[in-house]
Short mmCIF file of C-alpha atoms and ligand atoms in Angstrom, two decimals:
data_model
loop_
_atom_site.label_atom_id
_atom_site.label_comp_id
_atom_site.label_asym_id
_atom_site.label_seq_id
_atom_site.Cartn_x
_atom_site.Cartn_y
_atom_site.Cartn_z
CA UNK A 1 -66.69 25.09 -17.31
CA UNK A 2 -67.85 26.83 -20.20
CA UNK A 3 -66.98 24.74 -23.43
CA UNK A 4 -66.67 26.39 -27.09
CA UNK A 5 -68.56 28.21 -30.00
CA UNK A 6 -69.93 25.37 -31.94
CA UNK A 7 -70.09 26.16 -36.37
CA UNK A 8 -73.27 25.18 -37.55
CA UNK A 9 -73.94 21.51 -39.17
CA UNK A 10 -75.79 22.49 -42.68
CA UNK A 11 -79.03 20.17 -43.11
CA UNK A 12 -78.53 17.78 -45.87
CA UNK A 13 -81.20 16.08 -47.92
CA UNK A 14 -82.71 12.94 -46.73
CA UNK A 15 -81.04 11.12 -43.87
CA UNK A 16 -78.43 9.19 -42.95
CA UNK A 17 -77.55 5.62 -41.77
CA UNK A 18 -76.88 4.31 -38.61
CA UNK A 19 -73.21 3.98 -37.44
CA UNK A 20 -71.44 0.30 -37.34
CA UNK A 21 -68.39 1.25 -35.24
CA UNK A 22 -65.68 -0.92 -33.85
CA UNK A 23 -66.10 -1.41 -30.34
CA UNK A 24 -63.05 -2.72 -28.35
CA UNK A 25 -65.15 -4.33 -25.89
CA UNK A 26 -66.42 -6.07 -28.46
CA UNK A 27 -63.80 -6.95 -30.50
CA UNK A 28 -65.65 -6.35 -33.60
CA UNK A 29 -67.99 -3.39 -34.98
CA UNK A 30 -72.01 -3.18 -33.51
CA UNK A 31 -74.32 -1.14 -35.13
CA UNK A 32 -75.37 1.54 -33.12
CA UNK A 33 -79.22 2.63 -33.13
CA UNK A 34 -79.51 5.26 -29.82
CA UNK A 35 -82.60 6.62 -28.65
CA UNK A 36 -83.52 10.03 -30.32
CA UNK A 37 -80.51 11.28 -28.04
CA UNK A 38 -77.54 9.62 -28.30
CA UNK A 39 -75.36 10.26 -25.91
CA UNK A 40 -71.37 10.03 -25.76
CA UNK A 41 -68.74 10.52 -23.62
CA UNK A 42 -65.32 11.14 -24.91
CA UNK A 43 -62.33 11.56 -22.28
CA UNK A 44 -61.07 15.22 -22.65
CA UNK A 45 -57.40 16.45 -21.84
CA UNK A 46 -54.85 16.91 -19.25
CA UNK A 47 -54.14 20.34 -19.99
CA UNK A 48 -50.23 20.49 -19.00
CA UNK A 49 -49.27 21.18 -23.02
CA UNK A 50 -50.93 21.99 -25.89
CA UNK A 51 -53.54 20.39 -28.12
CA UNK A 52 -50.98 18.47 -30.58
CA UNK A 53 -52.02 16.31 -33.51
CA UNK A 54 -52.54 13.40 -31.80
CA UNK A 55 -55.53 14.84 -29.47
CA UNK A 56 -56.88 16.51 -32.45
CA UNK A 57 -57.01 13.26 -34.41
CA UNK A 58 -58.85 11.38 -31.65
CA UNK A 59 -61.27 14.31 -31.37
CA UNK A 60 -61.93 14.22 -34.99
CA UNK A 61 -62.72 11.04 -34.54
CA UNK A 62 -65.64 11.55 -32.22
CA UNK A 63 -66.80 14.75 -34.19
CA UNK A 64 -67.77 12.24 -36.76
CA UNK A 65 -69.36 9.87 -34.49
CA UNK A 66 -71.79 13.21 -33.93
CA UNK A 67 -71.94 14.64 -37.55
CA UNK A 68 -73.22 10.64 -38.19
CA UNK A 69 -75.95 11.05 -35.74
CA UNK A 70 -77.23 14.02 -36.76
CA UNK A 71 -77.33 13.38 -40.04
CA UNK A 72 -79.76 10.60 -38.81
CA UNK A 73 -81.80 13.45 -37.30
CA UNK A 74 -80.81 12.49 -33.65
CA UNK A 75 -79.78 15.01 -30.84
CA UNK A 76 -76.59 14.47 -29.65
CA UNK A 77 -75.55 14.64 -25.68
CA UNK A 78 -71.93 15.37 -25.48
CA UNK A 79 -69.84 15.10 -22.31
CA UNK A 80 -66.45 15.92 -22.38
CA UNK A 81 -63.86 16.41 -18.94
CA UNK A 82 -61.01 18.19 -18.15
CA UNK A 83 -58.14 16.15 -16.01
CA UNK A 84 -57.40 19.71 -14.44
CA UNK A 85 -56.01 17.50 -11.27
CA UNK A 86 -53.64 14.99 -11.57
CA UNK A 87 -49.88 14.29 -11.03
CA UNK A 88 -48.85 14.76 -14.81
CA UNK A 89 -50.41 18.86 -14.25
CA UNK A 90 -48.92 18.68 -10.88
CA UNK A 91 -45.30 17.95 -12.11
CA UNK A 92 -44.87 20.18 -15.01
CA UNK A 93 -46.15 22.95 -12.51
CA UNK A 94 -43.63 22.24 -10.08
CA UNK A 95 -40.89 21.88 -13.42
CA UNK A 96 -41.70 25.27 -14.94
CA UNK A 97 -42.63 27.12 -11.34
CA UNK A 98 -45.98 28.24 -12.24
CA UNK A 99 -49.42 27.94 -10.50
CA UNK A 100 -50.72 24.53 -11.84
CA UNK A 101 -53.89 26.50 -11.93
CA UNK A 102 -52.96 28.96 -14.11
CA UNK A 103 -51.74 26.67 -16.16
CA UNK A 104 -54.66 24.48 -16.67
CA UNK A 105 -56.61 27.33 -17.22
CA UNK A 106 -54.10 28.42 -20.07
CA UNK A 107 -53.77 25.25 -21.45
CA UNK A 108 -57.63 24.53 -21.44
CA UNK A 109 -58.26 28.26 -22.77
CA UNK A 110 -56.04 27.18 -26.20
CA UNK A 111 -57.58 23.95 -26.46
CA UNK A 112 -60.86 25.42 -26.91
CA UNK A 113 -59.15 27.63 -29.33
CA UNK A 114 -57.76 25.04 -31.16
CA UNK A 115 -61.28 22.83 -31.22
CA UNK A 116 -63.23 26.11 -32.45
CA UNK A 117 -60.56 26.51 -35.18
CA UNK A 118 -61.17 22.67 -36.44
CA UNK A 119 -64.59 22.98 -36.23
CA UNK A 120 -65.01 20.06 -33.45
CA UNK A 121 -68.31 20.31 -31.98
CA UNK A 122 -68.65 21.32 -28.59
CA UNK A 123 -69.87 18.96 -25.71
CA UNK A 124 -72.82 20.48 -23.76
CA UNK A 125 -71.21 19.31 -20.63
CA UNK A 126 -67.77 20.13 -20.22
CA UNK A 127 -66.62 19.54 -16.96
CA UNK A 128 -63.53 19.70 -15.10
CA UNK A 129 -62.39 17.49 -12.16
CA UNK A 130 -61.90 19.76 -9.86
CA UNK A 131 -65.50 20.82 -10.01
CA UNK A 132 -66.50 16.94 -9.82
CA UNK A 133 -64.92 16.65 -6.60
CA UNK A 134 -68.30 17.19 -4.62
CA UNK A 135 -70.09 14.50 -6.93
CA UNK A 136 -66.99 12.13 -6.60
CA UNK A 137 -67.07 11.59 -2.82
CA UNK A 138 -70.32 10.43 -2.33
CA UNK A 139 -69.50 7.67 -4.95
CA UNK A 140 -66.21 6.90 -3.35
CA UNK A 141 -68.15 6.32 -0.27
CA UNK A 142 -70.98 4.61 -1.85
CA UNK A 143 -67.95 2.33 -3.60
CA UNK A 144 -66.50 1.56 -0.18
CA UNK A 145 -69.58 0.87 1.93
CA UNK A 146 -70.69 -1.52 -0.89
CA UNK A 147 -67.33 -3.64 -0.18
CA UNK A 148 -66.19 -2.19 -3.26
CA UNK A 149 -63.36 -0.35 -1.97
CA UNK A 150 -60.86 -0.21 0.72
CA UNK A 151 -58.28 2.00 2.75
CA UNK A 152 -54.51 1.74 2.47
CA UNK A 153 -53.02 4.18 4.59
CA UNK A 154 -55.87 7.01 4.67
CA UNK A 155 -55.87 6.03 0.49
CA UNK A 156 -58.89 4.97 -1.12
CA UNK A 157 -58.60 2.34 -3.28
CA UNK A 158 -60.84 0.36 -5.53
CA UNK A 159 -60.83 -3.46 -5.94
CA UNK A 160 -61.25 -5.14 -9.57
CA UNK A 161 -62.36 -8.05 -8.17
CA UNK A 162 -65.45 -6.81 -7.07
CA UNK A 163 -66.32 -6.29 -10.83
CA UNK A 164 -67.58 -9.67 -12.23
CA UNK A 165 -67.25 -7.82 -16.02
CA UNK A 166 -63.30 -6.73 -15.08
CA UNK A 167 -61.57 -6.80 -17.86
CA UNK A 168 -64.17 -7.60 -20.73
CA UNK A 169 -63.63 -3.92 -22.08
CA UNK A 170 -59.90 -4.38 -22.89
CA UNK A 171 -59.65 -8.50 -22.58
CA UNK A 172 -55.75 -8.44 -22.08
CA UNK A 173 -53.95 -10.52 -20.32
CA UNK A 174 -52.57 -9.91 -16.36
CA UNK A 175 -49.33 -9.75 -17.19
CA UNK A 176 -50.12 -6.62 -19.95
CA UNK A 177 -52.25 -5.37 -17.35
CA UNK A 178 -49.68 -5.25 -14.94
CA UNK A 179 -47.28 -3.46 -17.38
CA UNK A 180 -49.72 -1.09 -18.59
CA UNK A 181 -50.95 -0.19 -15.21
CA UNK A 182 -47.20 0.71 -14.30
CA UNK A 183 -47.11 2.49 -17.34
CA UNK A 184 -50.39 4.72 -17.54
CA UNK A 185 -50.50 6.24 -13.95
CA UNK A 186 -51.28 2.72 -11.41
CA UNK A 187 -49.18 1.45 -8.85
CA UNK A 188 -48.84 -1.81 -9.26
CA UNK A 189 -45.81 -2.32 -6.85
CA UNK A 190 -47.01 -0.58 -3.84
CA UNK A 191 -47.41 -3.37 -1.29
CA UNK A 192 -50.60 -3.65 0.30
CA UNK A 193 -52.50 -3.85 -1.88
CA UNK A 194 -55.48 -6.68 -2.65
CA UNK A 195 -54.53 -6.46 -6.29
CA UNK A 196 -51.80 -4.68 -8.06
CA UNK A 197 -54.00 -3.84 -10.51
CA UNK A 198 -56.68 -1.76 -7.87
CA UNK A 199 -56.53 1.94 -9.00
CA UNK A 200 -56.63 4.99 -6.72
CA UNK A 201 -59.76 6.39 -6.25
CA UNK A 202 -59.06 8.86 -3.75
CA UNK A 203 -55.45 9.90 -2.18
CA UNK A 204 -55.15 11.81 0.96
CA UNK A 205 -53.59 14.84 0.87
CA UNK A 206 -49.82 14.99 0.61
CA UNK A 207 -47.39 17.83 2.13
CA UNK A 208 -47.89 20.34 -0.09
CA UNK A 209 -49.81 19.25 -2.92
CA UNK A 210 -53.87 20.71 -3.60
CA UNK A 211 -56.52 18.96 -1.44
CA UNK A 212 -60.33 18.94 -1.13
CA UNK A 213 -62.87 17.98 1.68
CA UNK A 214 -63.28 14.61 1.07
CA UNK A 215 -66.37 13.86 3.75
CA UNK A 216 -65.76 10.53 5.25
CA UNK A 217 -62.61 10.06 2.96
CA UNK A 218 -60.72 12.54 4.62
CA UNK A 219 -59.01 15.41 2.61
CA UNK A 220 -57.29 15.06 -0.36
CA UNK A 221 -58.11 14.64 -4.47
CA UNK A 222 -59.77 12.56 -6.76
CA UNK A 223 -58.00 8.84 -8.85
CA UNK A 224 -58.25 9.81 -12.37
CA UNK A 225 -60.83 6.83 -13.40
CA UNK A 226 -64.02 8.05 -10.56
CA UNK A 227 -63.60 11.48 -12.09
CA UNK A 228 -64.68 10.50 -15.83
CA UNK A 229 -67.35 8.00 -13.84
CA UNK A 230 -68.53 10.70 -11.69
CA UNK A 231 -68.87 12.84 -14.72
CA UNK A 232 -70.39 10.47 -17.59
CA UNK A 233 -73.09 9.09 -14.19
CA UNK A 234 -74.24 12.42 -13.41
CA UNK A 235 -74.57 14.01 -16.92
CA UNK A 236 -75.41 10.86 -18.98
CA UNK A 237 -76.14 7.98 -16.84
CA UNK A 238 -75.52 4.31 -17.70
CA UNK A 239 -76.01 2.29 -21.00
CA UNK A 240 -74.68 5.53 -22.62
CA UNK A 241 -73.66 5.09 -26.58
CA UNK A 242 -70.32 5.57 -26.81
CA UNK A 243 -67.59 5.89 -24.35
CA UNK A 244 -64.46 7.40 -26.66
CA UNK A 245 -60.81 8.13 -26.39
CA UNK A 246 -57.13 7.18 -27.85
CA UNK A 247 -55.93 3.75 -28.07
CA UNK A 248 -53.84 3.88 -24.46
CA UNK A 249 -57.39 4.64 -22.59
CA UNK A 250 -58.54 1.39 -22.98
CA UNK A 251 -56.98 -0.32 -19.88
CA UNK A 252 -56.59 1.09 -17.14
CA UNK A 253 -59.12 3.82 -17.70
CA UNK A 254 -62.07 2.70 -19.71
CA UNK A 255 -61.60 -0.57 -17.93
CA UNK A 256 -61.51 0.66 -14.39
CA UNK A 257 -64.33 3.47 -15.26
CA UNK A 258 -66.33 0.89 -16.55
CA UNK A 259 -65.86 -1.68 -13.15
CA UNK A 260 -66.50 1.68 -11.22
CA UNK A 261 -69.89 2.39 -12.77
CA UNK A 262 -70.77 -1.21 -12.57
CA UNK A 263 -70.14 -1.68 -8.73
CA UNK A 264 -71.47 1.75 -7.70
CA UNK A 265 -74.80 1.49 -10.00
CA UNK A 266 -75.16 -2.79 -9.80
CA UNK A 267 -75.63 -2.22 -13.69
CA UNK A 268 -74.49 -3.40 -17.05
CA UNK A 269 -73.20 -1.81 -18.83
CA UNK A 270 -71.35 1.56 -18.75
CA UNK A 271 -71.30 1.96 -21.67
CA UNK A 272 -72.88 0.97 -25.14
CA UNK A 273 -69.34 1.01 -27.32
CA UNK A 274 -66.14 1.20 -26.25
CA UNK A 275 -64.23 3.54 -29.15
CA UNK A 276 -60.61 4.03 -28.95
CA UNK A 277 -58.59 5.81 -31.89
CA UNK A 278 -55.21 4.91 -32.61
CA UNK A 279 -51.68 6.77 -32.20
CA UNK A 280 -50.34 9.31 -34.07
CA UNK A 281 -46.55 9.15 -33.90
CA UNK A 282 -43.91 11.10 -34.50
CA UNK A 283 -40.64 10.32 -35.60
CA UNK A 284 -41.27 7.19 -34.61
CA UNK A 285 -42.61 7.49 -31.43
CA UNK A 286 -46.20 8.37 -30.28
CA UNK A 287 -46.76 11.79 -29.78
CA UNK A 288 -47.34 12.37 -26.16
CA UNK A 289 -46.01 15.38 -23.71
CA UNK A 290 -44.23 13.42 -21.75
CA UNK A 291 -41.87 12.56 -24.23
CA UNK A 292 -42.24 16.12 -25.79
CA UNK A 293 -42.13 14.67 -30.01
CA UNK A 294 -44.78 17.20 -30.63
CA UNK A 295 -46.54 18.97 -33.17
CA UNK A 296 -49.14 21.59 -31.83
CA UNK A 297 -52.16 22.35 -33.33
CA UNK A 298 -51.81 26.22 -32.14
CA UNK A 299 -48.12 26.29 -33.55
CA UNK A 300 -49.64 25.10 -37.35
CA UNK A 301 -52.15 27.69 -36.84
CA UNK A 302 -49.87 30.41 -35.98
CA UNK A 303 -47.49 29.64 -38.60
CA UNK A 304 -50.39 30.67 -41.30
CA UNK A 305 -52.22 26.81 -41.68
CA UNK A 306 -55.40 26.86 -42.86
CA UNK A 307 -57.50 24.90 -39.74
CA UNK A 308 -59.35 23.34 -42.87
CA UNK A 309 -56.10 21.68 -44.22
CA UNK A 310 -55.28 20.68 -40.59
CA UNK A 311 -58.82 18.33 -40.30
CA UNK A 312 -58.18 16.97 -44.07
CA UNK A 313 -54.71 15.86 -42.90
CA UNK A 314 -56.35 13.94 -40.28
CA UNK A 315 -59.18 12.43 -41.71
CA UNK A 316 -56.95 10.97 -44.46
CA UNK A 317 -55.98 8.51 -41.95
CA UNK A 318 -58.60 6.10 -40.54
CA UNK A 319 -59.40 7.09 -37.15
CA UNK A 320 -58.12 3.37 -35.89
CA UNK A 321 -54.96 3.39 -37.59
CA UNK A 322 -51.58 4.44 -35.58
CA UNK A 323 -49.97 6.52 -38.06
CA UNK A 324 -47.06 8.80 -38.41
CA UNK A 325 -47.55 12.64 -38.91
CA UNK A 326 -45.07 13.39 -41.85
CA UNK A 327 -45.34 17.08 -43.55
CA UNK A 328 -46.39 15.38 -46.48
CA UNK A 329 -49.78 15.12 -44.84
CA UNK A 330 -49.72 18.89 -44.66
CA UNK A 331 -48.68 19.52 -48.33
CA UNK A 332 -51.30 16.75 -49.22
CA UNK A 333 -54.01 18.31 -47.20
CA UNK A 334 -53.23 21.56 -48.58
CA UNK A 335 -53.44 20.43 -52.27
CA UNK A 336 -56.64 18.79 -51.68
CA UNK A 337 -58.36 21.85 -50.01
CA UNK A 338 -57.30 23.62 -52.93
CA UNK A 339 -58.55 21.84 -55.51
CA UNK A 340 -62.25 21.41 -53.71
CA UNK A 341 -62.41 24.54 -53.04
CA UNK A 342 -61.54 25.05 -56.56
CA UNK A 343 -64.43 23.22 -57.66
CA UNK A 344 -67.38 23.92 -55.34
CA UNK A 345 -66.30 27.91 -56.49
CA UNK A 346 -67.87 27.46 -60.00
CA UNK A 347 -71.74 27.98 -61.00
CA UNK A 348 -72.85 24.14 -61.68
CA UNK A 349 -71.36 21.09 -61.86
CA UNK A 350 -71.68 17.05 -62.02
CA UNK A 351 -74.45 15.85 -59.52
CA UNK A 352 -73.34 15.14 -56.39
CA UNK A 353 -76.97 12.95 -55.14
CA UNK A 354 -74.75 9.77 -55.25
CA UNK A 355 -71.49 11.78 -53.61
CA UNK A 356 -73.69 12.51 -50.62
CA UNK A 357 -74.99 9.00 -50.36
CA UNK A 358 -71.15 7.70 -50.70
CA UNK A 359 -69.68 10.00 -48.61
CA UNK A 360 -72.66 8.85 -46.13
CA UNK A 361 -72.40 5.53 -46.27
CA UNK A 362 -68.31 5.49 -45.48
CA UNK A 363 -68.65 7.04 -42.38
CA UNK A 364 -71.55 4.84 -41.02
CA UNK A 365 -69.20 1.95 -41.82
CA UNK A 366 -66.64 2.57 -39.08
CA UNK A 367 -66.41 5.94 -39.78
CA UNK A 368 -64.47 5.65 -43.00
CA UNK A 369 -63.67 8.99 -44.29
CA UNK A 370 -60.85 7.69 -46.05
CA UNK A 371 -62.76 6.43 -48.35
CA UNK A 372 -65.36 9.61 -47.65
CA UNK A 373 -62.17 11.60 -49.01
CA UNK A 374 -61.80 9.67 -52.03
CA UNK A 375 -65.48 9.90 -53.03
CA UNK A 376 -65.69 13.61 -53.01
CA UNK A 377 -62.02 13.63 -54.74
CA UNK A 378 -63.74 11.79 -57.67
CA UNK A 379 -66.34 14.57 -57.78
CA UNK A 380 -63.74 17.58 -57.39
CA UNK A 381 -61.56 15.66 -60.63
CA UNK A 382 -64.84 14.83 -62.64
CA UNK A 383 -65.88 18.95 -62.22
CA UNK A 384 -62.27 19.78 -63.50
CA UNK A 385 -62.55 17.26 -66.58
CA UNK A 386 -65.85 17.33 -67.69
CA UNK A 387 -67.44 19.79 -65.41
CA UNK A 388 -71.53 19.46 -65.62
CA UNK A 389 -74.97 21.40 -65.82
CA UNK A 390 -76.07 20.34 -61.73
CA UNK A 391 -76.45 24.25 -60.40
CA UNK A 392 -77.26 23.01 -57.02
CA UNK A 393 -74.21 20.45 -57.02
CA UNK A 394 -71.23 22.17 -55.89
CA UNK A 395 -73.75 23.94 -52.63
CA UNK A 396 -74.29 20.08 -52.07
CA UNK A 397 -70.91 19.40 -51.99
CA UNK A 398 -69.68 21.98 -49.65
CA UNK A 399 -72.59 21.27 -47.61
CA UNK A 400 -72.05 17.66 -47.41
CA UNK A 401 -68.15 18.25 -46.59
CA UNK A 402 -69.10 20.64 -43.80
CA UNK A 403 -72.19 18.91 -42.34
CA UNK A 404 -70.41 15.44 -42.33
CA UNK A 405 -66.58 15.75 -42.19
CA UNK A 406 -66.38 19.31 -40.63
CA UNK A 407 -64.51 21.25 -43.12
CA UNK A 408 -65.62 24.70 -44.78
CA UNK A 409 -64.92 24.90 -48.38
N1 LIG B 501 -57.40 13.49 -19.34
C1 LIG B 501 -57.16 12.15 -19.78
C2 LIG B 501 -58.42 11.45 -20.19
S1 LIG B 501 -59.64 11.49 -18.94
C3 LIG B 501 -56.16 12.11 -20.91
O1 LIG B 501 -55.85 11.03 -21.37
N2 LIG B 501 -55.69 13.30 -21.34
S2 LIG B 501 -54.59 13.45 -22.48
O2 LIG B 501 -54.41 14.87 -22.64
O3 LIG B 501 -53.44 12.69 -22.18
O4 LIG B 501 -55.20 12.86 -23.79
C4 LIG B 501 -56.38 13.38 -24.34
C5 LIG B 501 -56.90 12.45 -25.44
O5 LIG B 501 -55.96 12.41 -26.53
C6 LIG B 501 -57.04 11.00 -24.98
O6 LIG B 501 -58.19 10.42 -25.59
C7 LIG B 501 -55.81 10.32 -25.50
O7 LIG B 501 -56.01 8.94 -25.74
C8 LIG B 501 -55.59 11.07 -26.80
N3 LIG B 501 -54.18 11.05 -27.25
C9 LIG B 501 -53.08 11.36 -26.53
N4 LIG B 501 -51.96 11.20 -27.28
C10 LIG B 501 -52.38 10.77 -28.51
C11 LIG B 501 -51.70 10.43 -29.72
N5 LIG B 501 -50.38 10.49 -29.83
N6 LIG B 501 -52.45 10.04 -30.78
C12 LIG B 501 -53.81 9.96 -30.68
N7 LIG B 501 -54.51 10.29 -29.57
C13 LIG B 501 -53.79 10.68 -28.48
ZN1 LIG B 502 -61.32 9.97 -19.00
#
């Protein structure tokens, strides 16, 4: 699939610092120093609905991940997927009457829009499942004739416990497992099963529904967890940096993807970090499309929102926080655009050499740009007070703002 326009990253001066992020894994931030590619992976939608603010916040996230390494003069290998099979796509197809095709196409087609808009940097792989399908199989297979996996009625599915490391990426407990599993697309209750917990990793074709030539498998389509394995193997390979997504991919996917890789490759591990953003609610609830409390990026956008106030709202909120989208955020967002733009506009300024190095050194420390905000608010209210004689300072400062936190002043 062909991803989106990527804005250009202005150079800055000097460099930046590495990136101490909080891996879940881990249970506690590692410093990250990749190769001179670092390489991520961040889980990419199930386009049934629009991009709302909640996918937009978690992308932002991982856009700064990038605009960190770069600034440290590394290359950057994206990967990115599309869940353009799977039963969530399936049902609202069947709900609304349409082709589920057309509908992930439409639904992917505005998500790129929406990504261009917020200046999110494209991956260089963006792949969707459907087009995985040949790569899946032969790890299926490999999965199965390892011992890894095993048939349930003409289903494939894959067994935790041949994963020694199961569970160290989300370290919960079996009984949250079990729930969560129920929960976030497993089938915990269908009998037959080694464990409750074993995901799909390939189900035969049903009356009616899409299938593919599954080799020794026999027709049918892809679990959701192979796919982003299949993907993240082919185009990164293991021991990537970062594997990145919301809060509610942790377990089962990140876990399962992770025991995948492991028992297909015999190596440890998958990945580097495990990165997980938190929720954005609202009223009350998390935003998701199944229960429909939505705010679309597309819909701001139409109704006149600058794309630049859109990011600000959601960096103002640490990337791990769950958080509740109010339209204060907006209004907030708004004012704040204003008055930076307000002051990069004039001739000269107050230096902004220590601005870049704060601004820097809040997003290396678990990507802070909270606190990245507040720095270059201190600069924006010290050019409207005292102003200053700097003539390169406000170029600086739109340059820093669009090189490390995506916006365009
Ligand atoms: N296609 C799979 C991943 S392989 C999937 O989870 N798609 S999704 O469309 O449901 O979500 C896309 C990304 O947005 C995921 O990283 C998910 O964790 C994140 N996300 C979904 N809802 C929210 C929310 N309310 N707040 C923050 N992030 C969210
Ligand atoms: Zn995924």
């Amino acid at each position: 699939m062909h991803a989106w326009p990527a804005s250009e990253v202005p150079a800055l001066p000097g460099k930046g610092r590495d990136l101490r992020i909080h891996s879940t894994a881990d249970e506690g931030p590692v410093t990250l120093v990749p190769g001179p590619v670092a390489r991520i992976y961040v889980c990419g939608i199930t386009p049934y609905d629009a991009t709302h603010l909640g996918h937009a916040a978690t992308y932002n996230a991982f856009d700064l991940v990038q605009r960190v390494w770069l600034d440290t003069k590394r290359q950057v290998h994206y990967v990115q997927n599309v869940t353009d099979i799977d039963d969530p796509l399936l049902e609202r197809a069947v709900r609304d009457g349409e082709d589920w095709t057309l509908l992930a196409e439409r639904e992917t087609a505005l998500f790129r829009e929406d990504m261009t808009a917020l200046r999110m940097l494209p991956p260089q792989h963006y792949i969707g499942a459907v087009e995985s399908i040949p790569g899946i199989v032969p790890l299926v297979e490999r999965l199965r004739d390892a011992g890894a996996a095993y048939e349930l009625d003409g289903d494939t599915y894959f067994s935790v416990e041949s994963d020694p490391h199961f569970g160290e990426v989300s370290h919960l407990d079996a009984e949250t497992m079990r729930l969560l599993s129920a929960e976030r697309g497993g089938d915990p209750e269908r009998p037959g099963k080694k464990n409750p917990l074993d995901p799909l990793l390939w189900l035969a074709a049903r009356d009616g529904e899409p299938h593919w030539d599954g080799g020794s498998l026999g027709p049918g389509r892809p679990g959701w967890h192979i796919e982003c394995v299949a993907i993240a193997l082919e185009h990164l390979g293991m021991g990537f940096d970062v594997q990145g997504g919301g809060s509610d991919l942790a377990f089962p996917h990140h876990e399962m993807g992770a025991s995948h890789a492991h028992a297909v490759t015999g190596e440890h591990p998958f990945a580097k970090a495990y990165v997980h953003a938190g929720m954005v609610a609202l009223d009350g609830e998390k935003m998701s499309k199944s229960r429909g409390n939505l705010v679309f990026v597309s819909a701001l956008r139409r109704d006149g929102v600058d794309p630049a106030a859109i990011r600000l709202a959601l960096l103002a909120h640490h990337y791990r926080a769950d958080w509740e989208w109010t339209d204060e955020d907006l209004t907030g967002a708004v004012a704040r655009l204003d008055r930076w733009r307000a002051a990069v506009s004039r001739p000269d300024g107050p230096s902004a050499d220590d601005l870049l190095e704060e601004v820097r050194e809040a997003l290396a420390n678990d990507l802070d740009a909270p606190a990245a905000l507040a720095a270059v608010d201190r600069w924006a209210e010290r050019q409207q007070s005292e102003g200053g004689t700097d003539e390169g300072a406000p170029g600086l400062v739109s340059r820093t703002v669009d090189a490390l936190l995506g916006v365009a002043l």
